[in-house]
């Protein structure tokens, strides 16, 4: 038969357990709007009879109450891992889409101030000279040189803007990696604190929340994922390699060129600080930056250079066949045509690019408009150049192809970004549905714990009254 006073202890354990549950409920409600907070739940275990089974051992009591075995942090490891992966994918897609948007801003097509309009103005100027009643007149020729200068200025600006965009991304990469190193060290420190608390039996739920928020931050920045370890620690992996291993963090660094015109053979990359080996990063903001610097921008810059080279080669090839009105030459024949465009250094060996293309002809009289020497009334060479604007493999067609490809790629990137964002949002919602605080649920729990606490107190009061009755009976 159980002791009369045993019921007092049972009621007391109920008071303690329900009070702890009320405290945890209060913590949940207080952090209902705290980003990254995972709701908590008190785990309780009923306490049975304190006897060992034996032939002559009997226990007729109802049990020894309840014990709080811990405060559980409600999370779903699968959902958290999926959230980290999707955040990395979304950040990479976001950076890639932003890179293409910036490139679109560089070309600003279609626009009255774009390269395409300037090239059309140039071809129109060639046609104006060729169709002029007097192709040797200086007015249309001066207009032609101004139009040519306008095209080269546009090409220079576009090339410079791409270089500046690349340099900005390179600086962003340096800053991102520096921040990643700070974050990884903080995660390692938190892992150490969590490990010590766990081993000492002290709850570390809030520390785990803060740590997991930092892991998610690394997912955004470099596509990191967490892997649970012993004693509550989390290892952080990038490309399958540990960035944080328990209480130790590995530092990263950035290697490679800082000049966009010196990409091969030393492109920007992220390396391990300890030995300088390259780290495979394909997602996260860093993955998007590397893709932009090593593939996207160089690709469009190369295409722009090809347009400039094509413009120079096609115009030069026809212009060399003509004759100018240079008064310093033979007045009867005029000078032979020369290169209309060329590189800025004045050589014939340096490849023409968007950055160095220059108008070689500065004197309107040296424009070789005539196909035949002597008369200088023939503007057929100019007409030939103007007609070349429609060539399927000419600079105009190449530029239109560049803009078309950019538009398609940017649109595709925006569509992919929208999809990635939706997927990441759903992953966030899935995590929130498990770990987030539902105030209605907490209110329901609050009422339940309150009633249980009041009931335990009532039991205690009833037992006290019963014991007092017994004592009064003994007193007689």
Tab-separated table of C-alpha atoms in Angstrom:
chain	number	residue	atom	x	y	z
A	1	UNK	CA	0.000	0.000	0.000
A	2	UNK	CA	1.351	3.424	-0.949
A	3	UNK	CA	2.172	6.090	1.577
A	4	UNK	CA	-0.313	8.881	2.214
A	5	UNK	CA	2.525	11.345	1.820
A	6	UNK	CA	3.528	9.810	-1.511
A	7	UNK	CA	0.601	11.548	-3.127
A	8	UNK	CA	2.036	14.902	-2.045
A	9	UNK	CA	5.209	14.254	-3.990
A	10	UNK	CA	3.197	13.114	-7.002
A	11	UNK	CA	1.226	16.360	-6.943
A	12	UNK	CA	4.459	18.316	-6.522
A	13	UNK	CA	6.040	16.726	-9.586
A	14	UNK	CA	2.918	17.693	-11.504
A	15	UNK	CA	3.270	21.293	-10.383
A	16	UNK	CA	6.936	21.392	-11.398
A	17	UNK	CA	6.327	19.778	-14.790
A	18	UNK	CA	3.349	21.963	-15.727
A	19	UNK	CA	5.147	25.082	-14.528
A	20	UNK	CA	8.083	24.230	-16.787
A	21	UNK	CA	5.701	23.635	-19.658
A	22	UNK	CA	4.108	27.038	-19.040
A	23	UNK	CA	7.577	28.644	-19.071
A	24	UNK	CA	8.454	26.999	-22.394
A	25	UNK	CA	5.101	28.054	-23.832
A	26	UNK	CA	5.874	31.600	-22.768
A	27	UNK	CA	9.260	31.375	-24.478
A	28	UNK	CA	7.568	30.222	-27.686
A	29	UNK	CA	5.015	33.034	-27.614
A	30	UNK	CA	7.692	35.613	-26.836
A	31	UNK	CA	9.655	34.489	-29.919
A	32	UNK	CA	6.671	34.028	-32.222
A	33	UNK	CA	8.099	36.645	-34.589
A	34	UNK	CA	11.803	36.024	-34.011
A	35	UNK	CA	13.502	35.034	-37.287
A	36	UNK	CA	15.068	31.604	-37.096
A	37	UNK	CA	13.487	30.683	-33.778
A	38	UNK	CA	12.440	27.028	-33.509
A	39	UNK	CA	9.560	26.309	-31.183
A	40	UNK	CA	10.293	24.172	-28.171
A	41	UNK	CA	8.386	21.523	-26.312
A	42	UNK	CA	8.810	20.081	-22.843
A	43	UNK	CA	9.263	16.340	-22.868
A	44	UNK	CA	7.753	14.590	-19.850
A	45	UNK	CA	7.930	11.040	-18.618
A	46	UNK	CA	5.635	9.414	-16.088
A	47	UNK	CA	7.344	8.019	-13.021
A	48	UNK	CA	6.411	4.482	-12.027
A	49	UNK	CA	6.685	2.610	-8.748
A	50	UNK	CA	10.069	2.706	-7.135
A	51	UNK	CA	10.279	-1.079	-6.569
A	52	UNK	CA	12.124	-3.908	-8.183
A	53	UNK	CA	9.984	-6.808	-9.470
A	54	UNK	CA	10.208	-9.720	-7.094
A	55	UNK	CA	8.088	-12.582	-5.832
A	56	UNK	CA	7.213	-10.877	-2.548
A	57	UNK	CA	7.410	-7.303	-3.771
A	58	UNK	CA	4.096	-5.522	-4.185
A	59	UNK	CA	3.173	-1.913	-4.936
A	60	UNK	CA	-0.365	-0.670	-4.813
A	61	UNK	CA	0.265	3.024	-5.539
A	62	UNK	CA	-0.676	4.948	-8.699
A	63	UNK	CA	2.891	5.923	-9.583
A	64	UNK	CA	5.332	8.632	-8.584
A	65	UNK	CA	4.179	11.457	-10.780
A	66	UNK	CA	5.981	12.975	-13.722
A	67	UNK	CA	9.492	14.123	-14.541
A	68	UNK	CA	10.675	16.684	-17.093
A	69	UNK	CA	13.269	14.902	-19.199
A	70	UNK	CA	14.170	17.849	-21.361
A	71	UNK	CA	13.116	20.712	-23.603
A	72	UNK	CA	12.951	19.537	-27.183
A	73	UNK	CA	13.706	21.823	-30.153
A	74	UNK	CA	11.180	21.074	-32.883
A	75	UNK	CA	12.957	20.793	-36.241
A	76	UNK	CA	12.884	18.498	-39.245
A	77	UNK	CA	16.359	17.632	-40.485
A	78	UNK	CA	15.158	16.752	-43.978
A	79	UNK	CA	13.281	20.025	-44.359
A	80	UNK	CA	16.237	22.034	-43.072
A	81	UNK	CA	18.628	20.306	-45.498
A	82	UNK	CA	16.256	20.968	-48.391
A	83	UNK	CA	15.943	24.593	-47.344
A	84	UNK	CA	19.718	25.003	-47.387
A	85	UNK	CA	20.058	23.450	-50.842
A	86	UNK	CA	17.259	25.536	-52.315
A	87	UNK	CA	18.636	28.733	-50.808
A	88	UNK	CA	21.973	28.046	-52.475
A	89	UNK	CA	20.283	27.443	-55.833
A	90	UNK	CA	18.148	30.543	-55.503
A	91	UNK	CA	21.082	32.788	-54.621
A	92	UNK	CA	23.085	31.526	-57.614
A	93	UNK	CA	20.113	32.083	-59.928
A	94	UNK	CA	19.566	35.549	-58.459
A	95	UNK	CA	23.187	36.555	-59.009
A	96	UNK	CA	23.207	35.163	-62.549
A	97	UNK	CA	19.988	36.986	-63.455
A	98	UNK	CA	21.350	40.219	-61.961
A	99	UNK	CA	24.555	39.826	-63.982
A	100	UNK	CA	22.607	39.503	-67.216
A	101	UNK	CA	20.377	42.436	-66.271
A	102	UNK	CA	23.458	44.580	-65.761
A	103	UNK	CA	24.822	43.490	-69.146
A	104	UNK	CA	21.503	44.417	-70.724
A	105	UNK	CA	21.862	47.816	-69.093
A	106	UNK	CA	25.290	48.166	-70.659
A	107	UNK	CA	23.946	47.656	-74.177
A	108	UNK	CA	20.652	49.441	-73.527
A	109	UNK	CA	18.966	47.977	-76.601
A	110	UNK	CA	16.722	48.913	-78.251
A	111	UNK	CA	17.556	52.555	-77.728
A	112	UNK	CA	18.344	55.682	-79.676
A	113	UNK	CA	21.650	55.759	-77.809
A	114	UNK	CA	22.570	52.130	-78.368
A	115	UNK	CA	25.326	50.671	-80.496
A	116	UNK	CA	22.866	49.359	-83.066
A	117	UNK	CA	21.469	52.831	-83.729
A	118	UNK	CA	24.993	54.253	-83.956
A	119	UNK	CA	26.046	51.567	-86.423
A	120	UNK	CA	22.978	52.267	-88.510
A	121	UNK	CA	23.833	55.985	-88.451
A	122	UNK	CA	27.315	55.080	-89.688
A	123	UNK	CA	26.019	53.012	-92.581
A	124	UNK	CA	23.540	55.760	-93.410
A	125	UNK	CA	26.453	58.215	-93.469
A	126	UNK	CA	28.374	55.938	-95.865
A	127	UNK	CA	25.281	55.820	-98.066
A	128	UNK	CA	24.875	59.605	-97.890
A	129	UNK	CA	28.386	60.127	-99.233
A	130	UNK	CA	27.934	57.481	-101.890
A	131	UNK	CA	24.604	58.850	-103.064
A	132	UNK	CA	25.683	62.471	-102.867
A	133	UNK	CA	25.686	64.493	-106.084
A	134	UNK	CA	29.232	65.436	-105.164
A	135	UNK	CA	30.912	62.592	-103.188
A	136	UNK	CA	33.983	64.771	-102.779
A	137	UNK	CA	32.055	67.389	-100.808
A	138	UNK	CA	33.465	67.811	-97.325
A	139	UNK	CA	30.130	68.148	-95.516
A	140	UNK	CA	28.845	64.546	-95.868
A	141	UNK	CA	32.368	63.240	-95.319
A	142	UNK	CA	32.701	65.124	-92.036
A	143	UNK	CA	29.341	63.760	-90.970
A	144	UNK	CA	30.582	60.267	-91.825
A	145	UNK	CA	33.655	60.671	-89.625
A	146	UNK	CA	31.481	61.915	-86.759
A	147	UNK	CA	29.228	58.879	-87.132
A	148	UNK	CA	32.260	56.587	-87.149
A	149	UNK	CA	33.566	58.251	-84.009
A	150	UNK	CA	30.146	57.797	-82.436
A	151	UNK	CA	30.239	54.055	-83.050
A	152	UNK	CA	33.716	53.669	-81.616
A	153	UNK	CA	32.717	55.705	-78.563
A	154	UNK	CA	29.730	53.419	-77.996
A	155	UNK	CA	31.912	50.338	-78.334
A	156	UNK	CA	34.457	51.800	-75.903
A	157	UNK	CA	31.739	52.622	-73.381
A	158	UNK	CA	30.207	49.157	-73.591
A	159	UNK	CA	33.576	47.477	-73.157
A	160	UNK	CA	34.473	49.746	-70.243
A	161	UNK	CA	31.129	49.100	-68.560
A	162	UNK	CA	31.601	45.343	-68.850
A	163	UNK	CA	35.058	45.705	-67.318
A	164	UNK	CA	33.658	47.798	-64.473
A	165	UNK	CA	30.890	45.268	-63.879
A	166	UNK	CA	33.492	42.502	-63.744
A	167	UNK	CA	35.680	44.490	-61.320
A	168	UNK	CA	32.702	45.199	-59.055
A	169	UNK	CA	31.891	41.503	-58.950
A	170	UNK	CA	35.534	40.710	-58.166
A	171	UNK	CA	35.434	43.099	-55.198
A	172	UNK	CA	32.119	41.604	-54.089
A	173	UNK	CA	33.690	38.147	-54.232
A	174	UNK	CA	36.553	39.260	-51.974
A	175	UNK	CA	34.118	40.772	-49.471
A	176	UNK	CA	31.844	37.718	-49.577
A	177	UNK	CA	34.672	35.323	-48.824
A	178	UNK	CA	35.899	37.515	-45.966
A	179	UNK	CA	32.385	37.462	-44.478
A	180	UNK	CA	32.159	33.709	-45.007
A	181	UNK	CA	35.355	33.235	-43.012
A	182	UNK	CA	33.908	35.268	-40.139
A	183	UNK	CA	30.663	33.295	-40.247
A	184	UNK	CA	32.354	29.893	-40.286
A	185	UNK	CA	34.444	30.792	-37.251
A	186	UNK	CA	31.304	31.942	-35.426
A	187	UNK	CA	29.586	28.644	-36.270
A	188	UNK	CA	32.581	26.711	-34.932
A	189	UNK	CA	32.449	28.757	-31.716
A	190	UNK	CA	28.727	28.097	-31.360
A	191	UNK	CA	29.323	24.404	-32.002
A	192	UNK	CA	31.781	24.381	-29.120
A	193	UNK	CA	29.314	26.091	-26.785
A	194	UNK	CA	26.505	23.741	-27.848
A	195	UNK	CA	28.718	20.709	-27.383
A	196	UNK	CA	29.695	21.736	-23.872
A	197	UNK	CA	26.097	22.527	-22.906
A	198	UNK	CA	24.852	19.242	-24.327
A	199	UNK	CA	27.477	17.243	-22.488
A	200	UNK	CA	26.585	19.100	-19.278
A	201	UNK	CA	22.872	18.515	-19.787
A	202	UNK	CA	22.140	22.210	-20.263
A	203	UNK	CA	19.643	23.153	-22.998
A	204	UNK	CA	21.276	24.898	-25.945
A	205	UNK	CA	18.251	25.410	-28.161
A	206	UNK	CA	18.719	29.137	-28.626
A	207	UNK	CA	22.379	28.618	-29.517
A	208	UNK	CA	21.340	25.988	-32.052
A	209	UNK	CA	18.843	28.413	-33.585
A	210	UNK	CA	21.522	31.052	-33.972
A	211	UNK	CA	23.972	28.507	-35.395
A	212	UNK	CA	21.462	27.198	-37.920
A	213	UNK	CA	20.664	30.722	-39.050
A	214	UNK	CA	24.348	31.228	-39.804
A	215	UNK	CA	24.475	27.917	-41.699
A	216	UNK	CA	21.540	29.134	-43.802
A	217	UNK	CA	23.440	32.363	-44.389
A	218	UNK	CA	26.330	30.298	-45.736
A	219	UNK	CA	23.856	28.426	-47.940
A	220	UNK	CA	22.895	31.756	-49.457
A	221	UNK	CA	26.455	32.930	-49.900
A	222	UNK	CA	28.340	29.794	-50.939
A	223	UNK	CA	25.821	26.950	-51.197
A	224	UNK	CA	26.812	25.308	-47.927
A	225	UNK	CA	24.798	22.529	-46.315
A	226	UNK	CA	24.805	21.335	-42.721
A	227	UNK	CA	25.346	17.805	-41.481
A	228	UNK	CA	24.397	16.969	-37.887
A	229	UNK	CA	27.165	15.544	-35.744
A	230	UNK	CA	27.522	14.328	-32.179
A	231	UNK	CA	26.598	16.367	-29.106
A	232	UNK	CA	24.464	18.803	-31.089
A	233	UNK	CA	27.227	20.115	-33.382
A	234	UNK	CA	26.730	20.632	-37.107
A	235	UNK	CA	29.394	20.208	-39.761
A	236	UNK	CA	29.157	22.590	-42.718
A	237	UNK	CA	30.046	21.254	-46.161
A	238	UNK	CA	30.715	22.966	-49.470
A	239	UNK	CA	31.002	20.761	-52.503
A	240	UNK	CA	31.292	17.775	-50.173
A	241	UNK	CA	34.282	19.232	-48.333
A	242	UNK	CA	34.009	20.389	-44.703
A	243	UNK	CA	34.085	24.136	-44.245
A	244	UNK	CA	33.286	23.687	-40.568
A	245	UNK	CA	34.133	20.411	-38.902
A	246	UNK	CA	32.785	20.335	-35.389
A	247	UNK	CA	34.537	23.088	-33.477
A	248	UNK	CA	37.102	23.803	-36.216
A	249	UNK	CA	36.616	26.187	-39.146
A	250	UNK	CA	38.623	26.292	-42.375
A	251	UNK	CA	39.433	29.676	-43.890
A	252	UNK	CA	38.913	30.427	-47.565
A	253	UNK	CA	40.692	32.869	-49.824
A	254	UNK	CA	40.275	34.260	-53.330
A	255	UNK	CA	42.899	33.716	-55.991
A	256	UNK	CA	43.136	34.727	-59.616
A	257	UNK	CA	43.293	37.820	-61.742
A	258	UNK	CA	41.949	41.131	-60.613
A	259	UNK	CA	41.996	42.533	-64.149
A	260	UNK	CA	39.130	41.499	-66.422
A	261	UNK	CA	41.463	41.595	-69.421
A	262	UNK	CA	43.791	38.986	-67.955
A	263	UNK	CA	41.423	36.095	-67.326
A	264	UNK	CA	43.248	33.105	-68.797
A	265	UNK	CA	45.075	31.254	-67.419
A	266	UNK	CA	44.413	32.518	-63.889
A	267	UNK	CA	40.657	33.081	-63.543
A	268	UNK	CA	39.160	34.128	-60.200
A	269	UNK	CA	38.459	31.203	-57.902
A	270	UNK	CA	37.896	30.354	-54.259
A	271	UNK	CA	40.623	28.324	-52.601
A	272	UNK	CA	41.278	26.712	-49.259
A	273	UNK	CA	43.412	29.007	-47.159
A	274	UNK	CA	45.473	26.143	-45.763
A	275	UNK	CA	46.926	24.824	-49.027
A	276	UNK	CA	45.580	27.015	-51.819
A	277	UNK	CA	43.727	24.227	-53.615
A	278	UNK	CA	40.612	25.256	-55.487
A	279	UNK	CA	37.179	24.793	-53.977
A	280	UNK	CA	34.318	23.734	-56.233
A	281	UNK	CA	31.566	26.325	-55.784
A	282	UNK	CA	28.602	26.186	-58.144
A	283	UNK	CA	25.747	27.600	-56.076
A	284	UNK	CA	25.160	30.462	-53.716
A	285	UNK	CA	26.066	34.064	-54.417
A	286	UNK	CA	29.728	33.115	-54.743
A	287	UNK	CA	28.887	30.474	-57.354
A	288	UNK	CA	26.868	33.071	-59.272
A	289	UNK	CA	29.714	35.585	-59.087
A	290	UNK	CA	32.258	33.051	-60.365
A	291	UNK	CA	29.972	32.105	-63.250
A	292	UNK	CA	29.473	35.756	-64.101
A	293	UNK	CA	33.187	36.616	-64.007
A	294	UNK	CA	34.536	33.494	-65.679
A	295	UNK	CA	31.839	32.770	-68.251
A	296	UNK	CA	29.010	35.254	-68.715
A	297	UNK	CA	30.816	38.594	-68.907
A	298	UNK	CA	33.842	37.234	-70.845
A	299	UNK	CA	31.451	35.638	-73.334
A	300	UNK	CA	29.594	38.866	-74.076
A	301	UNK	CA	32.770	40.880	-74.081
A	302	UNK	CA	34.266	38.471	-76.606
A	303	UNK	CA	31.140	38.795	-78.755
A	304	UNK	CA	31.381	42.587	-78.553
A	305	UNK	CA	35.044	42.434	-79.567
A	306	UNK	CA	34.034	40.277	-82.531
A	307	UNK	CA	31.527	42.923	-83.605
A	308	UNK	CA	34.220	45.608	-83.443
A	309	UNK	CA	36.710	43.429	-85.339
A	310	UNK	CA	34.090	42.590	-87.940
A	311	UNK	CA	33.197	46.251	-88.382
A	312	UNK	CA	36.832	47.169	-88.885
A	313	UNK	CA	37.640	44.303	-91.235
A	314	UNK	CA	34.580	44.630	-93.477
A	315	UNK	CA	34.804	48.415	-93.799
A	316	UNK	CA	38.573	48.367	-94.225
A	317	UNK	CA	38.438	45.662	-96.895
A	318	UNK	CA	36.148	47.750	-99.102
A	319	UNK	CA	37.675	51.112	-98.221
A	320	UNK	CA	41.132	49.985	-99.317
A	321	UNK	CA	39.795	49.400	-102.830
A	322	UNK	CA	38.866	53.057	-103.265
A	323	UNK	CA	40.626	56.334	-103.905
A	324	UNK	CA	40.467	59.457	-101.816
A	325	UNK	CA	40.691	63.187	-102.598
A	326	UNK	CA	43.795	63.801	-100.553
A	327	UNK	CA	45.240	67.054	-101.913
A	328	UNK	CA	48.693	66.037	-100.736
A	329	UNK	CA	48.608	63.098	-103.125
A	330	UNK	CA	48.512	63.097	-106.866
A	331	UNK	CA	45.689	65.508	-107.787
A	332	UNK	CA	45.018	63.431	-110.851
A	333	UNK	CA	44.555	60.136	-109.065
A	334	UNK	CA	44.081	60.833	-105.385
A	335	UNK	CA	45.494	58.572	-102.718
A	336	UNK	CA	44.727	54.902	-102.469
A	337	UNK	CA	42.323	53.810	-99.795
A	338	UNK	CA	43.702	52.838	-96.431
A	339	UNK	CA	42.289	51.311	-93.256
A	340	UNK	CA	39.248	53.208	-92.045
A	341	UNK	CA	39.347	51.601	-88.586
A	342	UNK	CA	42.239	50.156	-86.585
A	343	UNK	CA	43.518	49.531	-83.076
A	344	UNK	CA	44.410	52.502	-80.914
A	345	UNK	CA	48.136	51.723	-80.987
A	346	UNK	CA	48.241	52.362	-84.733
A	347	UNK	CA	49.702	48.954	-85.596
A	348	UNK	CA	48.340	46.417	-88.034
A	349	UNK	CA	49.171	43.425	-85.834
A	350	UNK	CA	47.163	44.233	-82.711
A	351	UNK	CA	43.687	42.696	-82.933
A	352	UNK	CA	40.876	45.218	-83.083
A	353	UNK	CA	38.611	45.027	-80.044
A	354	UNK	CA	35.698	47.044	-78.709
A	355	UNK	CA	38.097	48.697	-76.275
A	356	UNK	CA	40.745	49.796	-78.801
A	357	UNK	CA	38.885	50.359	-82.067
A	358	UNK	CA	39.788	53.769	-83.462
A	359	UNK	CA	38.858	55.769	-86.548
A	360	UNK	CA	42.077	55.949	-88.533
A	361	UNK	CA	40.761	58.508	-90.965
A	362	UNK	CA	40.724	61.970	-89.441
A	363	UNK	CA	40.775	64.036	-92.634
A	364	UNK	CA	37.540	63.964	-94.670
A	365	UNK	CA	39.595	64.227	-97.825
A	366	UNK	CA	41.195	60.845	-97.102
A	367	UNK	CA	37.924	58.992	-97.296
A	368	UNK	CA	38.329	56.726	-100.320
A	369	UNK	CA	34.881	57.093	-101.810
A	370	UNK	CA	35.750	56.607	-105.459
A	371	UNK	CA	36.220	53.226	-107.092
A	372	UNK	CA	38.292	54.814	-109.820
A	373	UNK	CA	41.189	57.232	-109.511
A	374	UNK	CA	41.107	60.706	-110.824
A	375	UNK	CA	37.561	61.913	-110.892
A	376	UNK	CA	36.664	61.786	-107.226
A	377	UNK	CA	33.050	62.096	-108.250
A	378	UNK	CA	32.408	58.420	-107.819
A	379	UNK	CA	30.979	57.412	-104.451
A	380	UNK	CA	30.450	53.765	-105.305
A	381	UNK	CA	32.885	52.526	-102.636
A	382	UNK	CA	30.773	54.229	-100.001
A	383	UNK	CA	27.663	52.598	-101.421
A	384	UNK	CA	29.361	49.201	-101.284
A	385	UNK	CA	30.139	49.716	-97.611
A	386	UNK	CA	26.591	50.889	-96.903
A	387	UNK	CA	25.145	47.864	-98.676
A	388	UNK	CA	27.363	45.581	-96.552
A	389	UNK	CA	25.258	46.515	-93.534
A	390	UNK	CA	22.807	43.813	-94.546
A	391	UNK	CA	25.434	41.050	-94.839
A	392	UNK	CA	24.414	37.922	-92.964
A	393	UNK	CA	27.889	37.623	-91.445
A	394	UNK	CA	28.530	41.350	-91.111
A	395	UNK	CA	28.989	43.363	-87.906
A	396	UNK	CA	25.378	44.526	-87.817
A	397	UNK	CA	24.118	40.940	-87.995
A	398	UNK	CA	26.649	39.870	-85.366
A	399	UNK	CA	25.558	42.632	-83.035
A	400	UNK	CA	21.885	41.833	-83.484
A	401	UNK	CA	22.683	38.198	-82.743
A	402	UNK	CA	24.521	39.259	-79.563
A	403	UNK	CA	21.561	41.307	-78.377
A	404	UNK	CA	19.113	38.560	-79.310
A	405	UNK	CA	21.080	35.927	-77.409
A	406	UNK	CA	21.391	38.259	-74.421
A	407	UNK	CA	17.656	38.825	-74.374
A	408	UNK	CA	16.879	35.124	-74.562
A	409	UNK	CA	19.452	34.223	-71.903
A	410	UNK	CA	18.280	36.981	-69.594
A	411	UNK	CA	14.648	35.969	-69.989
A	412	UNK	CA	15.563	32.351	-69.326
A	413	UNK	CA	17.515	33.421	-66.240
A	414	UNK	CA	14.535	35.420	-64.975
A	415	UNK	CA	12.242	32.440	-65.477
A	416	UNK	CA	14.697	30.188	-63.664
A	417	UNK	CA	15.004	32.764	-60.887
A	418	UNK	CA	11.233	32.854	-60.443
A	419	UNK	CA	11.139	29.072	-60.203
A	420	UNK	CA	14.050	28.942	-57.775
A	421	UNK	CA	12.460	31.625	-55.637
A	422	UNK	CA	9.168	29.739	-55.480
A	423	UNK	CA	10.933	26.521	-54.541
A	424	UNK	CA	13.024	28.267	-51.868
A	425	UNK	CA	9.926	29.979	-50.488
A	426	UNK	CA	8.108	26.670	-50.223
A	427	UNK	CA	11.139	25.182	-48.491
A	428	UNK	CA	11.052	28.070	-46.011
A	429	UNK	CA	7.353	27.522	-45.459
A	430	UNK	CA	7.906	23.813	-44.874
A	431	UNK	CA	10.512	24.565	-42.225
A	432	UNK	CA	8.260	27.209	-40.715
A	433	UNK	CA	5.298	24.837	-40.567
A	434	UNK	CA	7.359	22.518	-38.394
A	435	UNK	CA	9.589	24.867	-36.423
A	436	UNK	CA	7.576	28.063	-36.446
A	437	UNK	CA	5.439	29.193	-33.541
A	438	UNK	CA	1.679	28.906	-34.005
A	439	UNK	CA	0.221	31.248	-31.409
A	440	UNK	CA	-3.184	29.539	-31.571
A	441	UNK	CA	-1.540	26.207	-30.801
A	442	UNK	CA	0.491	27.779	-28.026
A	443	UNK	CA	-2.654	29.315	-26.545
A	444	UNK	CA	-4.312	25.907	-26.552
A	445	UNK	CA	-1.256	24.399	-24.891
A	446	UNK	CA	-1.223	27.250	-22.395
A	447	UNK	CA	-4.767	26.482	-21.305
A	448	UNK	CA	-3.979	22.779	-21.030
A	449	UNK	CA	-0.868	23.326	-18.924
A	450	UNK	CA	-2.708	25.878	-16.788
A	451	UNK	CA	-5.518	23.431	-16.067
A	452	UNK	CA	-3.036	20.692	-15.300
A	453	UNK	CA	-1.159	22.987	-12.920
A	454	UNK	CA	-4.408	23.978	-11.185
A	455	UNK	CA	-5.424	20.322	-10.932
A	456	UNK	CA	-2.085	19.371	-9.400
A	457	UNK	CA	-2.474	22.209	-6.911
A	458	UNK	CA	-6.006	21.007	-6.147
A	459	UNK	CA	-4.703	17.482	-5.538
A	460	UNK	CA	-2.094	18.877	-3.218
A	461	UNK	CA	-4.738	20.889	-1.370
A	462	UNK	CA	-7.020	17.880	-1.123
A	463	UNK	CA	-4.254	15.699	0.266
A	464	UNK	CA	-3.416	18.378	2.797
A	465	UNK	CA	-7.053	18.505	3.873
A	466	UNK	CA	-7.204	14.713	4.110
A	467	UNK	CA	-4.069	14.521	6.207
A	468	UNK	CA	-5.413	17.219	8.510
A	469	UNK	CA	-8.599	15.145	8.963
A	470	UNK	CA	-6.563	12.111	9.934
A	471	UNK	CA	-4.515	14.141	12.410
A	472	UNK	CA	-7.677	15.545	14.005
A	473	UNK	CA	-9.066	11.997	14.325
A	474	UNK	CA	-5.914	10.900	16.120
A	475	UNK	CA	-6.129	13.882	18.436
A	476	UNK	CA	-9.700	12.725	19.257
